Coordinates of C-alpha atoms and ligand atoms in Angstrom, one line a residue:
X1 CA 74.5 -57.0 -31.9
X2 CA 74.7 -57.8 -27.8
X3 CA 71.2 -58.0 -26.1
X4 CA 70.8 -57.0 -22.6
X5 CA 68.2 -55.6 -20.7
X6 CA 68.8 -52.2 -18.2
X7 CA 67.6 -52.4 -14.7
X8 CA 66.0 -49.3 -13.0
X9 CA 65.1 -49.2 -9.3
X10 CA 61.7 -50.9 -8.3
X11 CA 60.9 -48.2 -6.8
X12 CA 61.6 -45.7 -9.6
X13 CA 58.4 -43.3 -10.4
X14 CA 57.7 -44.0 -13.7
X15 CA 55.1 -41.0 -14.8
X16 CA 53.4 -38.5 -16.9
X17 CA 52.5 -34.5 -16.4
X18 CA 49.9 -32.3 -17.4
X19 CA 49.1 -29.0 -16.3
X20 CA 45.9 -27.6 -15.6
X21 CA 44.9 -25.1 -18.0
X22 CA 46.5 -27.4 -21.1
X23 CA 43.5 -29.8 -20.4
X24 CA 40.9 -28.8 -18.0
X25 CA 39.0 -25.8 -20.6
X26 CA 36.9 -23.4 -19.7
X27 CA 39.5 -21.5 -17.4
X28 CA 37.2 -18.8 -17.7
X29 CA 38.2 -17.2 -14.6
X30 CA 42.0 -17.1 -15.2
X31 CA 44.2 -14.9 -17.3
X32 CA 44.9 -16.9 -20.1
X33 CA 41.3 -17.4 -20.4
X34 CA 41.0 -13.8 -20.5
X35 CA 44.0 -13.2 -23.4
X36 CA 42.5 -15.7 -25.3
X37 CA 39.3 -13.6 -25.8
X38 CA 41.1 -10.3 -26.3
X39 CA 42.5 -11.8 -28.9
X40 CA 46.1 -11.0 -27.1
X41 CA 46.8 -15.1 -27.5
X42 CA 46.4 -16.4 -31.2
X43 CA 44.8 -20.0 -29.6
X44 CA 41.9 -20.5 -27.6
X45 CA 41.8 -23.3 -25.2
X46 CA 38.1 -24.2 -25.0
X47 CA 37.7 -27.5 -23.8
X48 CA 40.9 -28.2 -24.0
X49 CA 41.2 -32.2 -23.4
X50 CA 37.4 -31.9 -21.6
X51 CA 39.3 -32.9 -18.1
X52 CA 36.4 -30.4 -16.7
X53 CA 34.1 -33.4 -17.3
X54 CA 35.6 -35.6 -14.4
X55 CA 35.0 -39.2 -16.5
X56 CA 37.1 -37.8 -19.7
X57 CA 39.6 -37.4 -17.1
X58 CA 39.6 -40.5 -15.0
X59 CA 39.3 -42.6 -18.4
X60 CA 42.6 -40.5 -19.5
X61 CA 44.2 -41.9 -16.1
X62 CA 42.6 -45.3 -17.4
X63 CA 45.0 -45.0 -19.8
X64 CA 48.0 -44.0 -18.0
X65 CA 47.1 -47.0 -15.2
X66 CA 47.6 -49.8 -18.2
X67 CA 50.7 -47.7 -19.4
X68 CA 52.0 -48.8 -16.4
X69 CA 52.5 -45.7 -15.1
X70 CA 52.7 -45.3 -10.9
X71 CA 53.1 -41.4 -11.2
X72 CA 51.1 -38.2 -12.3
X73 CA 52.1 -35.0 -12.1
X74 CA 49.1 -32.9 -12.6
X75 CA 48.4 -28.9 -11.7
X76 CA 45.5 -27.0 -9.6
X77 CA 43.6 -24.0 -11.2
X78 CA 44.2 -21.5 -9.0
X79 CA 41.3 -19.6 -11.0
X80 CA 38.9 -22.4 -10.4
X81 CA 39.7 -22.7 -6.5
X82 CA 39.4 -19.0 -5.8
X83 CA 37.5 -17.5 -8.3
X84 CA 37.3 -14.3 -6.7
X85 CA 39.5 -12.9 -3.8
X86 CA 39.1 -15.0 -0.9
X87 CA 36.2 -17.0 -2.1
X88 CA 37.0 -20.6 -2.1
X89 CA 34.9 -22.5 -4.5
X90 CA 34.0 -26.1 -2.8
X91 CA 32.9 -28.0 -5.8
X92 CA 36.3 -27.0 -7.4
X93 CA 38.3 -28.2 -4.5
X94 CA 35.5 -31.5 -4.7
X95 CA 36.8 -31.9 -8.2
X96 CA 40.5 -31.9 -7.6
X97 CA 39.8 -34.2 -4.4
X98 CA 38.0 -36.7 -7.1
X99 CA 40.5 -36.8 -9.7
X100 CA 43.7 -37.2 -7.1
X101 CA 41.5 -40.2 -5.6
X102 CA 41.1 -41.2 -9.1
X103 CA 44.5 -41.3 -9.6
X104 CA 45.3 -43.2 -5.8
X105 CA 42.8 -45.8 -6.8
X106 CA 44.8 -46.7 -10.1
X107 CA 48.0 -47.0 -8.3
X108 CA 49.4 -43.5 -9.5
X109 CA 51.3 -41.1 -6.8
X110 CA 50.1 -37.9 -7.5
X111 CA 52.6 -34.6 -7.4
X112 CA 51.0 -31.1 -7.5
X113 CA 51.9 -27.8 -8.9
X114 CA 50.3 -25.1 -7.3
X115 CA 51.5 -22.3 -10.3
X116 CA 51.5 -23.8 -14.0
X117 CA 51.9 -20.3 -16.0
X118 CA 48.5 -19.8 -14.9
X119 CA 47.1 -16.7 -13.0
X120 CA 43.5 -16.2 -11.7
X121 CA 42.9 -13.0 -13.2
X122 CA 42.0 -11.0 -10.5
X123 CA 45.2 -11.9 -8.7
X124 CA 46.6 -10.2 -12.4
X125 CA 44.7 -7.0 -11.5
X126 CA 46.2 -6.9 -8.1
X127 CA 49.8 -7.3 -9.3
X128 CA 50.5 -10.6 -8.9
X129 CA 54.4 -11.3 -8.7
X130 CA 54.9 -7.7 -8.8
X131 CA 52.9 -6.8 -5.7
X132 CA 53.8 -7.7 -1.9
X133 CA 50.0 -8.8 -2.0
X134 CA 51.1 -12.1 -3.7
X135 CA 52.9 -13.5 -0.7
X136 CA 49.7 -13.4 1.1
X137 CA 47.6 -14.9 -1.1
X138 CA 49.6 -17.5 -2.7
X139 CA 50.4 -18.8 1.0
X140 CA 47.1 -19.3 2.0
X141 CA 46.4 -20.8 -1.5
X142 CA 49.5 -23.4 -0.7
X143 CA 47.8 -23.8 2.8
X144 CA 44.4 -24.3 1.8
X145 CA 45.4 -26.9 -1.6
X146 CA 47.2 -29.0 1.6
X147 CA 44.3 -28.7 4.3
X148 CA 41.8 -30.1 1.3
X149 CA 44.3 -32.7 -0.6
X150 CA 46.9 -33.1 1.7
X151 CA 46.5 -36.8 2.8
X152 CA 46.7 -37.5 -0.9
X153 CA 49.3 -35.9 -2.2
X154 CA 52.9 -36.7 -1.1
X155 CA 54.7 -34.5 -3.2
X156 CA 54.3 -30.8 -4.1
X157 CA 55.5 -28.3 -6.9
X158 CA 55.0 -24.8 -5.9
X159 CA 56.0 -23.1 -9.1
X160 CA 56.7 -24.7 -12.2
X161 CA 59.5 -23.0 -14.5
X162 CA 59.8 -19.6 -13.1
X163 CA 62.4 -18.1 -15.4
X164 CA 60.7 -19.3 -18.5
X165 CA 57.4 -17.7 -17.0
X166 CA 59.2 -14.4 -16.7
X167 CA 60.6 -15.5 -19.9
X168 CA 57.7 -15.6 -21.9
X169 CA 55.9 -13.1 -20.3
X170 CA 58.1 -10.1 -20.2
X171 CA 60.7 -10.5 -22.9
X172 CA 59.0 -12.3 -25.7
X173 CA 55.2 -11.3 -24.6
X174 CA 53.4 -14.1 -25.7
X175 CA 52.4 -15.1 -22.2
X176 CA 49.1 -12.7 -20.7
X177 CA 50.2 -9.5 -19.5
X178 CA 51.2 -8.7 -16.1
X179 CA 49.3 -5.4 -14.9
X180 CA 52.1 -3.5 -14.4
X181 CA 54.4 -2.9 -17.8
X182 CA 56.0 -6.2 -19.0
X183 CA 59.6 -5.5 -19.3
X184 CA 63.0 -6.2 -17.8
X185 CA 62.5 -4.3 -14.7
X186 CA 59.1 -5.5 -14.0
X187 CA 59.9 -9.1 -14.8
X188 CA 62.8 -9.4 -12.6
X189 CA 60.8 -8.1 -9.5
X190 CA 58.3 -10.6 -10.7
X191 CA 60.9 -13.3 -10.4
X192 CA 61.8 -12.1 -6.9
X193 CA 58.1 -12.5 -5.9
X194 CA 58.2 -15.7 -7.1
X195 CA 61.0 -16.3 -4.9
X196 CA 59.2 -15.0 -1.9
X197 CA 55.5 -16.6 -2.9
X198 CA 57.4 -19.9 -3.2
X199 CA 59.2 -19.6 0.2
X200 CA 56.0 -18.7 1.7
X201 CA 54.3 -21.9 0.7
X202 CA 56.7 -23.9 0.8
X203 CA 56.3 -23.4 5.0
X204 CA 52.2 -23.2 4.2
X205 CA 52.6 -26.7 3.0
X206 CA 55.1 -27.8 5.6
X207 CA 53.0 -26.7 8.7
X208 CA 50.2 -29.1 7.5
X209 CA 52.2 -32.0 6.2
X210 CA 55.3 -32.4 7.9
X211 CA 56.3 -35.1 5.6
X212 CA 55.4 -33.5 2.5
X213 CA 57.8 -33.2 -0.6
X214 CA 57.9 -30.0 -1.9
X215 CA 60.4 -28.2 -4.7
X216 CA 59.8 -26.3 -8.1
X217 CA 60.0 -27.4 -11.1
X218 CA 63.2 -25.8 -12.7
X219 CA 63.7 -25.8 -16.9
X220 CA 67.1 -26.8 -17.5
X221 CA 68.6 -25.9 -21.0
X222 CA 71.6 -27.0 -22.3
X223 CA 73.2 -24.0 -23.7
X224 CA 76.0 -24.6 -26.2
X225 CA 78.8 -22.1 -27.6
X226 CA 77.2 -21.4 -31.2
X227 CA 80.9 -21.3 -32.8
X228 CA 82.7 -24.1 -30.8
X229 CA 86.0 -22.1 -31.0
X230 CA 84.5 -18.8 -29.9
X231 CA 85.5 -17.9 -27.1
X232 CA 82.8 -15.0 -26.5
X233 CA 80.1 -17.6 -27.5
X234 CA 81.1 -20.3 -24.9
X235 CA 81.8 -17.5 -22.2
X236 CA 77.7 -16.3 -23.1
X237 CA 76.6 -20.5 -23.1
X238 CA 78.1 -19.8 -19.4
X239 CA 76.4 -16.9 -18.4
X240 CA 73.0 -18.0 -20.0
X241 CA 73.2 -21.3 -18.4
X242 CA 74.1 -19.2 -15.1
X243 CA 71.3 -16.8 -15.3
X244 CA 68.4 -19.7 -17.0
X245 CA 69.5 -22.7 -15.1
X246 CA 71.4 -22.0 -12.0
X247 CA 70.6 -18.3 -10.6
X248 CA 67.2 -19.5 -9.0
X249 CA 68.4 -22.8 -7.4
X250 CA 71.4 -20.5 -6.1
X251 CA 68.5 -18.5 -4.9
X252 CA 66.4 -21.2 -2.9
X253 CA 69.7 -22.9 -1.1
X254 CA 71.0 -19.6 -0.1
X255 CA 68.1 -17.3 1.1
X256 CA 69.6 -14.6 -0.6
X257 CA 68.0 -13.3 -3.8
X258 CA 70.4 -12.2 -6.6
X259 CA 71.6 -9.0 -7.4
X260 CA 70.1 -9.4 -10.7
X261 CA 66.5 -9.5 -9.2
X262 CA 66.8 -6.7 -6.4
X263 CA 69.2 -8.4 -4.1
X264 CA 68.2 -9.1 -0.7
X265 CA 67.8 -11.9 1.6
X266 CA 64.1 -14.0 2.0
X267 CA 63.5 -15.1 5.7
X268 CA 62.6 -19.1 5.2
X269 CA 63.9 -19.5 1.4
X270 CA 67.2 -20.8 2.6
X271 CA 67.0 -24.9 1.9
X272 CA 63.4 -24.5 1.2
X273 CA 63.0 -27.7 -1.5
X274 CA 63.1 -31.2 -0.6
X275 CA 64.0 -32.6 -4.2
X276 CA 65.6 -30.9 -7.6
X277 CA 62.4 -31.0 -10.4
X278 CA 64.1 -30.6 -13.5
X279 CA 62.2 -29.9 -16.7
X280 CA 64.3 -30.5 -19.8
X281 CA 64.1 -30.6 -23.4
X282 CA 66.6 -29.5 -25.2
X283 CA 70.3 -27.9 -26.3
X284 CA 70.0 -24.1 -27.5
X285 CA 73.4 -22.4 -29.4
X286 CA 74.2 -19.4 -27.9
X287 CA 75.7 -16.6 -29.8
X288 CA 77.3 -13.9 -28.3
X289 CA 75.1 -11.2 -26.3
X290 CA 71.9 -12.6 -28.3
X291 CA 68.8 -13.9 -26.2
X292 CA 67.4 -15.0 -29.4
X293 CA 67.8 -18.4 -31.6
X294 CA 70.5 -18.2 -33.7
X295 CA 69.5 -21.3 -36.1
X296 CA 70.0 -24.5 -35.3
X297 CA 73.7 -26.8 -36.1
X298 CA 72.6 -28.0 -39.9
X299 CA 73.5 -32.1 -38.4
X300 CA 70.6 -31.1 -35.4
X301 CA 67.9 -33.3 -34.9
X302 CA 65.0 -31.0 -34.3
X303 CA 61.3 -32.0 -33.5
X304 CA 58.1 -30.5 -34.6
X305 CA 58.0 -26.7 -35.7
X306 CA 61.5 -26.5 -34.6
X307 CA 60.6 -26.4 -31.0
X308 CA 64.0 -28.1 -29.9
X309 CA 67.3 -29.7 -30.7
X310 CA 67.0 -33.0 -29.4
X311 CA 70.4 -33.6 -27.3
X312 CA 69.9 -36.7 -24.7
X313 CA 73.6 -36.1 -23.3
X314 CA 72.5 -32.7 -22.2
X315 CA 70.2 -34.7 -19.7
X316 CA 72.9 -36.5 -17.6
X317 CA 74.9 -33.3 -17.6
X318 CA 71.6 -31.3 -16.4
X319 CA 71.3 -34.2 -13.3
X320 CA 75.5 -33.7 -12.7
X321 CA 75.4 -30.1 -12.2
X322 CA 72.5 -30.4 -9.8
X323 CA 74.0 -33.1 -7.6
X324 CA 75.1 -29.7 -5.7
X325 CA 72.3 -29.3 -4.1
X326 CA 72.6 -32.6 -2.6
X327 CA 68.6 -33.7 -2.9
X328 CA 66.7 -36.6 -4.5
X329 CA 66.3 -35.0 -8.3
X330 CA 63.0 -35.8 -10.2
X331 CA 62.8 -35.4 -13.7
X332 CA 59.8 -33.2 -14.0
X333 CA 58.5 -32.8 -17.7
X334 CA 61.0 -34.5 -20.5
X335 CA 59.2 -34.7 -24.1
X336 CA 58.8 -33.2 -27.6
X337 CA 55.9 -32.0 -30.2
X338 CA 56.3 -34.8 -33.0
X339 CA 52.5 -35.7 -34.4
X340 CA 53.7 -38.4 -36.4
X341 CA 55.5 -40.1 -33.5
X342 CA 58.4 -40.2 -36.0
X343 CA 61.3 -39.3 -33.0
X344 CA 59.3 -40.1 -29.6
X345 CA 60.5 -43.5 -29.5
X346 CA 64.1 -42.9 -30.0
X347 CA 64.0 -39.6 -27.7
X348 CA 62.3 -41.7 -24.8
X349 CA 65.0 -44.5 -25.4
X350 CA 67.9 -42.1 -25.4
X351 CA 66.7 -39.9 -22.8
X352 CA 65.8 -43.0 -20.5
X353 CA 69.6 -44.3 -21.3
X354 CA 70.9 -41.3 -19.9
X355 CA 68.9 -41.1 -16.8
X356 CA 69.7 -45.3 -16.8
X357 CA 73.8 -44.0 -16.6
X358 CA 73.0 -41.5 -13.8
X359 CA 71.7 -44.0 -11.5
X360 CA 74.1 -46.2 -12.0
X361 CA 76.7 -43.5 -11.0
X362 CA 74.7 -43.3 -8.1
X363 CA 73.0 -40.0 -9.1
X364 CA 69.7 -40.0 -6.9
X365 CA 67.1 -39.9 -10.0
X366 CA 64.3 -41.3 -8.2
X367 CA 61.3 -40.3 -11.2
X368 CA 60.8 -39.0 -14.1
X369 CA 57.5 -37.6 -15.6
X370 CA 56.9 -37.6 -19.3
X371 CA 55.9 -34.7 -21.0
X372 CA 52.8 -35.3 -21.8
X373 CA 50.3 -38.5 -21.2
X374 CA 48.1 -36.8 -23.5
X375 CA 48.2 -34.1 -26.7
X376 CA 47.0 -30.9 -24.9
X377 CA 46.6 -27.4 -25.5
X378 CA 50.0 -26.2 -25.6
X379 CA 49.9 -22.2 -24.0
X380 CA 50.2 -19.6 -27.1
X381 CA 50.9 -22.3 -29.1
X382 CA 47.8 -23.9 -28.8
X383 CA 46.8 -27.4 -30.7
X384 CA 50.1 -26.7 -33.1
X385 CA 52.2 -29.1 -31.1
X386 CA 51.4 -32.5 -29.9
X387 CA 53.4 -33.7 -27.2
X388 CA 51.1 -36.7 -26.0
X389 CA 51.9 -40.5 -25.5
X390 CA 48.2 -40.4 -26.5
X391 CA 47.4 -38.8 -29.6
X392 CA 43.8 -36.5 -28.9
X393 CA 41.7 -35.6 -31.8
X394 CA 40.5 -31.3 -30.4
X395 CA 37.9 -31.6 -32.2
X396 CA 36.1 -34.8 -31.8
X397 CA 38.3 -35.7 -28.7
X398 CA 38.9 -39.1 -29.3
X399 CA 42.2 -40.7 -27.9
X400 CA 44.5 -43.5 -29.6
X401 CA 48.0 -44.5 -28.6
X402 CA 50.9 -43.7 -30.4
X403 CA 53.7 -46.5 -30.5
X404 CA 55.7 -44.3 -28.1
X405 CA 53.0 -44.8 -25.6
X406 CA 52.9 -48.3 -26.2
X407 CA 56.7 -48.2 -25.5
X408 CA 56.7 -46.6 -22.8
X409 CA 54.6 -48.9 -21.4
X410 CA 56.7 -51.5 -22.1
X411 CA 59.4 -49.9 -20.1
X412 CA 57.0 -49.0 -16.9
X413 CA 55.4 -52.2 -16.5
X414 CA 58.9 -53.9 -16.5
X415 CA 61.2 -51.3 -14.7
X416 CA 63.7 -52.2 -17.5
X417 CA 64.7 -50.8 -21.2
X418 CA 65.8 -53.5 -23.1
X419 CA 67.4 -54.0 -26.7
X420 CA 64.4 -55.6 -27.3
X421 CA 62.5 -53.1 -26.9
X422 CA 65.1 -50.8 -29.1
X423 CA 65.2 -53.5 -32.0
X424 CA 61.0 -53.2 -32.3
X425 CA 60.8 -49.7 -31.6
X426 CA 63.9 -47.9 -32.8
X427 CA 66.2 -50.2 -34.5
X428 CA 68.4 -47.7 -35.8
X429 CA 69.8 -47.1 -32.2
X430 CA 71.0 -50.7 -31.8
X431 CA 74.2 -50.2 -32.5
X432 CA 74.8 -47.4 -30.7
X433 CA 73.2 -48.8 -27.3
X434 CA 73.8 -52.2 -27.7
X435 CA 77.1 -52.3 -30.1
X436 CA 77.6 -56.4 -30.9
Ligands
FCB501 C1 57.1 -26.6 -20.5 C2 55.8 -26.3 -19.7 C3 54.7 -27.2 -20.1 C4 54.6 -27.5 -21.6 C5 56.0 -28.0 -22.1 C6 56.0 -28.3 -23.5 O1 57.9 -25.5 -20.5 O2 56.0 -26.4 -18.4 O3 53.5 -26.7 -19.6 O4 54.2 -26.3 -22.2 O5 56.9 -26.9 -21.8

């Protein structure tokens, strides 16, 4: 078999993401916090990954400083900063100053996501995305995260995933409840809030920082005809792919806000990202007029609890189709549940090798962000799926790295992926990455 080792940029972001309320615990201000008592959510978060206790976190960016990492995407607890309506909370905003110094003093560039799926809940009782009142708020939120961490932050997420929020949260309702109904209607003037909240902080941001970087982080699925030869299947992959992948990014470059979500056009959302964040994990069949699964090809390789069919190609393809929107892409969150570390190796070499391809077609991939540094408390899924580099015991919180992490190390420190590296970690890949 040929050896050869493939080059990525030196100055490629080579990083991990977390999100706030999958790690922090006690959220007790914020709407999850509040579904996980009712009982409406089956999991309760608790101490998550103990990041409240600021050493548990700085010894978890310990670890991602000797990965190698020089990137760290992490979120702000909106509940935590403002715990009630306009009262800012200084030791919060102390804290999250701490740990993105934390992360600066290790060499890591922080990005920040102002909305991770997380609502503080009073914001909930107001309305949130459904109410006008949201535009308000959530601008002064954006303005007030970039007055306090600002100098330290270069880039910015305003929302992450908005259409699998409104996903979750009105059409399969396992996400906390919005105040008003959950439902089609209600969801998709929650989605055109979202569009207005994140034009409004977008310019929050802006008119503090200039120079900062701000986009959303957008899932991208890779939807599939379920029959190949159908041709009603492959016309649904299209309008699935249309209404999950590309209506919102439509959205954002235009100003004007799709029919589908109350039409209309959004003073200052025209052009307002600075960089494509793309979130992907997977290839979904799509069978005619279903929003639902149908199962999985029988040849798919799927990873823990049949969370996703892993399909690296879909990656590249993902990048291609937003080379339209002519801005620097970052892959925002990219990783799968597998406890035993049985596929991680082989789904960070194959998903690397496709990002490795875009570049060299001159496709401006300039970072990607694994999905996650550590196993966290995964939303209404809770401790079921373990998507860390670093394996975390919940109950007696003790870290140790899986071979994946290792890996990935491997790859940061030296800004390459070699066969080497795919002999020792997944030799079974050799001869399709490095045929002889
Ligand atoms: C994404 C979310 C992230 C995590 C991963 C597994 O959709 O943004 O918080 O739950 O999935």
């Amino acid at each position: 078999m040929a050896h050869a080792t493939l080059y990525f940029p030196p100055d490629f972001l080579w990083g991990t993401a977390t999100a706030a309320h999958q790690v922090e615990g006690q959220n007790t201000n914020s709407d999850w916090w509040a579904a996980e008592e009712s009982g409406m959510v089956a999991h309760r978060s608790g101490q998550a990954c103990g990041w409240l206790d600021l050493e548990t976190a700085l010894a978890d960016f310990d670890r991602a400083a000797d990965m190698g990492t020089n990137a760290h995407r992490l979120s702000l607890e909106w509940s935590r900063i403002e715990p009630e309506p306009s009262v800012f909370n200084q030791e919060a905003i102390d804290y999250y100053r701490a740990l993105l110094e934390g992360l600066r003093a290790r060499g890591i560039e922080p990005m920040v996501t102002l909305h991770h799926f997380s609502n503080p809940q009073w914001l909930v009782e107001k309305g949130d995305f459904q109410s006008d009142l949201i535009v308000e708020y959530f601008q002064r939120f954006a303005r007030r995260a970039a007055e306090a961490f600002g100098d330290l932050v270069p880039k910015w997420v305003t929302i992450n995933e908005p259409v699998v929020y409104f996903y979750h949260r009105h059409l399969l309702r396992c996400f906390p409840p919005p105040k008003a109904p959950a439902g089609w209607s209600n969801g998709l003037r929650g989605l055109r809030g979202m569009l207005v909240a994140h034009a409004a902080a977008y310019h929050a941001i802006k008119a503090v920082r200039p120079k900062a970087q701000i986009g959303v982080a957008k899932h991208w699925v890779a939807f599939e005809p379920h029959r190949p030869g159908s041709p009603l299947d492959r016309w649904w992959a299209g309008m699935l792919s249309r209404g999950f992948n590309t209506l919102w990014m439509q959205a954002m470059t235009s100003g004007r806000i799709p029919l589908l979500f109350g039409g209309g056009r959004v003073n200052g959302l025209a052009g307002s990202f600075d960089f494509v964040g793309l979130n992907y994990y997977m290839r979904r069949p799509a069978r005619f007029l279903s929003l639902g699964l149908p199962p999985p090809a029988p040849d798919a390789l799927m990873s823990d609890g049949g969370f996703g069919e892993i399909y690296p190609r879909g990656l590249k393809a993902a990048i291609r189709a937003n080379l339209a929107y002519d801005r620097p892409i970052y892959i925002t969150e990219n990783g799968l549940p597998d406890s035993q570390d049985r596929l991680r190796p082989g789904f960070l070499i194959t998903h690397l090798h496709q990002i490795w391809h875009a570049i060299n077609w001159n496709f401006p991939v300039m970072g990607y962000y694994h999905w996650s540094l550590i196993d966290n408390f995964e939303w209404d899924r809770g401790w079921t799926q373990r998507f860390g580099l670093i394996e975390v015991d919940p109950e007696t919180q003790v870290r140790a790295i899986r071979p994946s992490g290792r890996l990935y190390g491997e790859i940061c420190r030296s800004f390459t992926l070699s066969s080497r590296m795919v002999e020792r970690y997944a030799i079974d890949l050799m001869p399709k990455l490095f045929p002889g």
